[in-house]
PDB file of C-alpha atoms in Angstrom:
ATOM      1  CA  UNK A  71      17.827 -34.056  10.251  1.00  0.00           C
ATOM      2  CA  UNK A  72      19.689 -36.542   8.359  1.00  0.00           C
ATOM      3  CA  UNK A  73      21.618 -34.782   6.460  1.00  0.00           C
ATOM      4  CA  UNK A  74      25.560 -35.843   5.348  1.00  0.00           C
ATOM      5  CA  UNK A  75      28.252 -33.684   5.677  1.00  0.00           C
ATOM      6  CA  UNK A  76      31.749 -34.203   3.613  1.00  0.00           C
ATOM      7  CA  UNK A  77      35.395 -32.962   4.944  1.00  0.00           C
ATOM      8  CA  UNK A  78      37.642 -30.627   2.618  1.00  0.00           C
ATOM      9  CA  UNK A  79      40.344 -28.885   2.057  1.00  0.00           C
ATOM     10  CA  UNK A  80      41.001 -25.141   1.006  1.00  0.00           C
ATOM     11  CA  UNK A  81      43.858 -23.737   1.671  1.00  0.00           C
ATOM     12  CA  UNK A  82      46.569 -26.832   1.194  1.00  0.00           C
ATOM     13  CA  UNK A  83      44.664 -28.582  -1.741  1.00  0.00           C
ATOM     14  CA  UNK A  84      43.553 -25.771  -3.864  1.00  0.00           C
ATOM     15  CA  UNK A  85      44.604 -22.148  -2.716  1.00  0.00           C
ATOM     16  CA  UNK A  86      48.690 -22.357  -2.156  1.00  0.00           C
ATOM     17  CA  UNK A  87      48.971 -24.497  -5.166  1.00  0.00           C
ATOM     18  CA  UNK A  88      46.844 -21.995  -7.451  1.00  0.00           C
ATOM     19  CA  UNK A  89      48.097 -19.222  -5.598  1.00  0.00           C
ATOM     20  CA  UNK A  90      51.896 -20.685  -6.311  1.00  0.00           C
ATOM     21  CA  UNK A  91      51.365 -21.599 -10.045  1.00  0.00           C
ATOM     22  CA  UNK A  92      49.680 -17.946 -10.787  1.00  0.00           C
ATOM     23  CA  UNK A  93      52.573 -16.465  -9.581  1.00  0.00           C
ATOM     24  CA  UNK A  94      54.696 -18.265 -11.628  1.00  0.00           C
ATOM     25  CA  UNK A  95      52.950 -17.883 -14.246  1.00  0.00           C
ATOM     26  CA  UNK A  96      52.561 -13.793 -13.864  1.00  0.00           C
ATOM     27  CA  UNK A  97      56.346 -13.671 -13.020  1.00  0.00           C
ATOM     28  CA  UNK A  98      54.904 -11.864  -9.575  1.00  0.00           C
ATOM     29  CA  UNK A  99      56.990  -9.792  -7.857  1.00  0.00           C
ATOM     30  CA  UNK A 100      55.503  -9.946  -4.727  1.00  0.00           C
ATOM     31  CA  UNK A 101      51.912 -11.813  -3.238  1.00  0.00           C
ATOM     32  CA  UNK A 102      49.531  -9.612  -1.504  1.00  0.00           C
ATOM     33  CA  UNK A 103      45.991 -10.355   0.577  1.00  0.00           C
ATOM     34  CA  UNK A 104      44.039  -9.406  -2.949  1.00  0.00           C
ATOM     35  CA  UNK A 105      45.562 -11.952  -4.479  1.00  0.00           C
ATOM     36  CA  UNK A 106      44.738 -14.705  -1.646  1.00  0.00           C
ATOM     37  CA  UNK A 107      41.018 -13.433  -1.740  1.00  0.00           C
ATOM     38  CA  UNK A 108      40.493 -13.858  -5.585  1.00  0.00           C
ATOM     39  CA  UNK A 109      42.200 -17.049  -4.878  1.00  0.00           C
ATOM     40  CA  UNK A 110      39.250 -17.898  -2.604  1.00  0.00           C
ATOM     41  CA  UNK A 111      36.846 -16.102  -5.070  1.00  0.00           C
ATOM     42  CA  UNK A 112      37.419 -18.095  -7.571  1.00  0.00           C
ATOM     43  CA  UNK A 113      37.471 -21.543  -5.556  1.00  0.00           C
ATOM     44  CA  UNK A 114      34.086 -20.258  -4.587  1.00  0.00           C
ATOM     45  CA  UNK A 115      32.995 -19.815  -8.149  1.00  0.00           C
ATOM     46  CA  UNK A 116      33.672 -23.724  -8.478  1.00  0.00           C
ATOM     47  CA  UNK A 117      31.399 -24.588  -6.021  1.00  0.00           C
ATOM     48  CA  UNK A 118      28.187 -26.310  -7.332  1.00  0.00           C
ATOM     49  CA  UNK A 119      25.427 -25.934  -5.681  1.00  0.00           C
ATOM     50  CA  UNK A 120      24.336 -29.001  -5.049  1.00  0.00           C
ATOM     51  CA  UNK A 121      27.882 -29.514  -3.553  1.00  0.00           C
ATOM     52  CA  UNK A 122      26.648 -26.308  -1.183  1.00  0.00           C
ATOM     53  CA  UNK A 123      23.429 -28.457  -0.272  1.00  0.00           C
ATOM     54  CA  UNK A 124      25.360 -31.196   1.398  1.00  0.00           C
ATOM     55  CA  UNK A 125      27.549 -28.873   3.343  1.00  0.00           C
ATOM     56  CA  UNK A 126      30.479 -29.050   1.577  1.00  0.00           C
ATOM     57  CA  UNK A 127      32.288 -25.257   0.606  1.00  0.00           C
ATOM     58  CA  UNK A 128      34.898 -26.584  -1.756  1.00  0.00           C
ATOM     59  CA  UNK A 129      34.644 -28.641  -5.083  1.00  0.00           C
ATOM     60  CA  UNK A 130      35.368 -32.413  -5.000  1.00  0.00           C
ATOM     61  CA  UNK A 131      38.805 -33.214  -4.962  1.00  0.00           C
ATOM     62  CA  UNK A 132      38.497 -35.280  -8.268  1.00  0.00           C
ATOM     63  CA  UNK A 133      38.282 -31.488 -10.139  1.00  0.00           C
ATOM     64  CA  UNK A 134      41.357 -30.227  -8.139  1.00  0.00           C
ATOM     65  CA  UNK A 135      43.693 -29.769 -11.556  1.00  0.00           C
ATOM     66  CA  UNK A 136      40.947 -27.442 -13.187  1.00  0.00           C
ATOM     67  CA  UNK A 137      40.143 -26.150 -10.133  1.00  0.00           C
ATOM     68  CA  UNK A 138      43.691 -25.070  -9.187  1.00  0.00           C
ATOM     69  CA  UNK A 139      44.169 -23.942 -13.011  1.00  0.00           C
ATOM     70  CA  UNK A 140      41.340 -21.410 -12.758  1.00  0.00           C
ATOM     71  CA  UNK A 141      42.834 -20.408  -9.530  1.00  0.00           C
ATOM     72  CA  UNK A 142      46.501 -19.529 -10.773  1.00  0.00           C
ATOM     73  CA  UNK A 143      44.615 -17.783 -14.303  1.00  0.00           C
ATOM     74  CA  UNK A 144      42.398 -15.817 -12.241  1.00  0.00           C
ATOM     75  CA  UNK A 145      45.959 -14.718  -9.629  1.00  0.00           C
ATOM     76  CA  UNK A 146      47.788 -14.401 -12.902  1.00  0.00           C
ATOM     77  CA  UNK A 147      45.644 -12.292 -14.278  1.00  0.00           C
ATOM     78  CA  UNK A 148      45.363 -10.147 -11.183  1.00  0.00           C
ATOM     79  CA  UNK A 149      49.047  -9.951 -10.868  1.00  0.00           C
ATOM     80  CA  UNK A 150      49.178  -8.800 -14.304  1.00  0.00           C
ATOM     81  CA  UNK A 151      46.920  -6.044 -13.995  1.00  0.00           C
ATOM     82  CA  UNK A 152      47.862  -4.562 -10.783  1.00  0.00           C
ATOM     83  CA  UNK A 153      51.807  -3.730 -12.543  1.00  0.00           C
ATOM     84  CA  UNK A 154      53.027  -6.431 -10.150  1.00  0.00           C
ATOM     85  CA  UNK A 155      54.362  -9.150 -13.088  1.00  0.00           C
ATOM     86  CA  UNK A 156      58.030  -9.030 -14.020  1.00  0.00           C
ATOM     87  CA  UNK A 157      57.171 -10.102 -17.359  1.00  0.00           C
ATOM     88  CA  UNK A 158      53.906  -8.563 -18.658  1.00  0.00           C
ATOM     89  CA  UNK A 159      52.212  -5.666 -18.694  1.00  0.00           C
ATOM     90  CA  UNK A 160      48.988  -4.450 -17.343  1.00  0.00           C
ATOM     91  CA  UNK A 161      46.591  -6.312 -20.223  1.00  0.00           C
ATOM     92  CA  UNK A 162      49.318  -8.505 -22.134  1.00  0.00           C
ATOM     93  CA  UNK A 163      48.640 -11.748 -21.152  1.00  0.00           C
ATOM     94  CA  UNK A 164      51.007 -14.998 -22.403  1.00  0.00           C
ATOM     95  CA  UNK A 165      48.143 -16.245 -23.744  1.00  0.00           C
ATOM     96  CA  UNK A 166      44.253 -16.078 -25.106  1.00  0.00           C
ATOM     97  CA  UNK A 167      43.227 -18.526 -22.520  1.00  0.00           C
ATOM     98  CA  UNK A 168      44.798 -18.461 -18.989  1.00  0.00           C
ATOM     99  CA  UNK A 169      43.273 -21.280 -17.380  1.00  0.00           C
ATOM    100  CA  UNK A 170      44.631 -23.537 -20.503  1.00  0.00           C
ATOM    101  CA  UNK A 171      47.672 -21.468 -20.736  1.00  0.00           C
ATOM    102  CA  UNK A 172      47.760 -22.775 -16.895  1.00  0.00           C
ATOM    103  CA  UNK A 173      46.729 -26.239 -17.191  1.00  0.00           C
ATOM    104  CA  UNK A 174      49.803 -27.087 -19.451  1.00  0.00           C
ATOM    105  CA  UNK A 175      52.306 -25.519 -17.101  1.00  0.00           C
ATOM    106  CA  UNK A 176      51.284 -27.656 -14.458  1.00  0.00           C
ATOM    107  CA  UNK A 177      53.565 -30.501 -13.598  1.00  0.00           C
ATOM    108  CA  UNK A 178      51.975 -33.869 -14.319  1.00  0.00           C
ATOM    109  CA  UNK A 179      53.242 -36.619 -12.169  1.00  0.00           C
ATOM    110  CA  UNK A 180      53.675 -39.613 -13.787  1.00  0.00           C
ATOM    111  CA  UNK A 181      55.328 -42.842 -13.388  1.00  0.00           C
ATOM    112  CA  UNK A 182      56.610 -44.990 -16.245  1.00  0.00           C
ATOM    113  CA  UNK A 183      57.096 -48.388 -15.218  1.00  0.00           C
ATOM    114  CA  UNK A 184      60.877 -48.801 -14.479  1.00  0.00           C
ATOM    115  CA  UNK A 185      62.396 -48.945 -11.087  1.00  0.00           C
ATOM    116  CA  UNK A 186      65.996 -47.629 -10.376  1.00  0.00           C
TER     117      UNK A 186
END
Protein backbone atom coordinates (compact mmCIF):
# COMPACT_ATOMS: atom_id res chain seq x y z
CA UNK A 1 0.00 0.00 0.00
CA UNK A 2 3.03 2.01 -0.06
CA UNK A 3 3.34 3.03 2.99
CA UNK A 4 7.02 3.55 5.02
CA UNK A 5 7.65 2.20 8.15
CA UNK A 6 10.64 3.59 10.58
CA UNK A 7 12.59 1.31 13.33
CA UNK A 8 12.77 2.53 17.12
CA UNK A 9 13.68 2.13 20.23
CA UNK A 10 11.73 2.12 23.66
CA UNK A 11 12.99 0.60 26.24
CA UNK A 12 17.06 1.23 25.84
CA UNK A 13 16.75 4.81 24.30
CA UNK A 14 14.07 6.40 26.28
CA UNK A 15 12.51 4.25 29.20
CA UNK A 16 15.74 2.96 31.41
CA UNK A 17 17.35 6.27 30.97
CA UNK A 18 14.10 8.28 32.15
CA UNK A 19 13.24 5.62 34.36
CA UNK A 20 17.07 5.89 35.88
CA UNK A 21 17.26 9.76 36.04
CA UNK A 22 13.60 9.95 37.85
CA UNK A 23 14.83 7.88 40.35
CA UNK A 24 17.61 9.83 41.00
CA UNK A 25 16.03 12.58 40.99
CA UNK A 26 13.07 11.34 43.58
CA UNK A 27 15.86 9.76 45.76
CA UNK A 28 13.59 6.34 45.11
CA UNK A 29 13.83 3.81 47.38
CA UNK A 30 12.81 1.16 45.39
CA UNK A 31 11.30 0.89 41.35
CA UNK A 32 8.07 -0.80 40.93
CA UNK A 33 5.87 -1.91 37.56
CA UNK A 34 3.77 1.62 38.11
CA UNK A 35 6.58 3.37 37.69
CA UNK A 36 7.76 1.47 34.32
CA UNK A 37 4.11 2.00 32.96
CA UNK A 38 3.98 5.87 33.50
CA UNK A 39 7.36 5.60 32.04
CA UNK A 40 5.68 4.22 28.90
CA UNK A 41 2.68 6.63 29.46
CA UNK A 42 4.41 9.36 29.14
CA UNK A 43 6.70 8.23 26.07
CA UNK A 44 3.30 7.68 24.60
CA UNK A 45 2.18 11.19 25.33
CA UNK A 46 5.24 12.28 23.03
CA UNK A 47 4.08 10.59 20.24
CA UNK A 48 2.77 12.88 17.41
CA UNK A 49 0.44 11.77 15.46
CA UNK A 50 1.61 12.10 12.37
CA UNK A 51 4.64 10.09 13.75
CA UNK A 52 1.61 7.33 14.57
CA UNK A 53 0.58 7.60 10.74
CA UNK A 54 3.83 6.27 9.45
CA UNK A 55 3.98 3.44 11.89
CA UNK A 56 6.31 4.58 14.13
CA UNK A 57 5.21 4.26 18.28
CA UNK A 58 8.05 6.30 19.67
CA UNK A 59 9.19 10.00 19.05
CA UNK A 60 12.20 10.65 16.75
CA UNK A 61 15.33 10.12 18.30
CA UNK A 62 16.44 13.81 17.63
CA UNK A 63 13.80 14.75 20.80
CA UNK A 64 15.31 11.94 23.01
CA UNK A 65 16.77 14.63 25.84
CA UNK A 66 13.17 16.18 26.31
CA UNK A 67 11.73 13.13 25.81
CA UNK A 68 13.71 11.28 28.50
CA UNK A 69 13.33 14.56 30.78
CA UNK A 70 9.54 14.29 30.78
CA UNK A 71 10.02 10.69 31.44
CA UNK A 72 12.22 10.94 34.73
CA UNK A 73 9.65 14.26 35.90
CA UNK A 74 6.69 12.28 35.31
CA UNK A 75 8.68 8.83 37.51
CA UNK A 76 9.85 11.51 39.88
CA UNK A 77 6.85 12.76 40.49
CA UNK A 78 5.24 9.37 40.92
CA UNK A 79 7.91 8.29 43.25
CA UNK A 80 7.25 11.27 45.21
CA UNK A 81 3.74 10.78 45.70
CA UNK A 82 3.49 7.19 46.37
CA UNK A 83 5.94 7.89 49.96
CA UNK A 84 8.63 6.00 48.04
CA UNK A 85 11.41 9.16 47.81
CA UNK A 86 14.11 9.29 50.46
CA UNK A 87 14.15 12.89 50.18
CA UNK A 88 10.67 14.42 49.66
CA UNK A 89 7.50 14.11 50.70
CA UNK A 90 4.26 13.18 49.16
CA UNK A 91 3.65 16.83 47.21
CA UNK A 92 7.15 18.62 47.91
CA UNK A 93 8.75 18.58 44.85
CA UNK A 94 12.67 20.06 44.36
CA UNK A 95 11.31 22.19 42.09
CA UNK A 96 8.25 24.22 40.21
CA UNK A 97 9.07 22.54 37.02
CA UNK A 98 10.22 18.85 36.96
CA UNK A 99 10.91 18.28 33.49
CA UNK A 100 13.41 21.50 33.66
CA UNK A 101 14.36 20.64 37.11
CA UNK A 102 15.29 17.27 35.05
CA UNK A 103 16.76 18.57 32.00
CA UNK A 104 19.64 20.30 33.99
CA UNK A 105 20.52 17.20 35.95
CA UNK A 106 21.14 15.39 32.97
CA UNK A 107 24.73 14.78 32.07
CA UNK A 108 25.72 16.57 28.88
CA UNK A 109 28.48 14.91 27.02
CA UNK A 110 30.76 17.06 25.63
CA UNK A 111 34.12 17.11 24.20
CA UNK A 112 36.49 20.07 24.32
CA UNK A 113 39.07 19.79 21.86
CA UNK A 114 42.21 18.43 23.69
CA UNK A 115 43.46 14.93 23.49
CA UNK A 116 45.33 13.24 26.46
Amino acid sequence: DGRSFLPGQGNNAYIFPGVGLGSLVAGATSLTDQDFYVAAAALAEKVSPARLAQGCCFPPLDDIRSVSAYIAAKVAVNVIDSGRSSKYRPGAYPAQDMQEHCLQLMYVPSYDGDSK
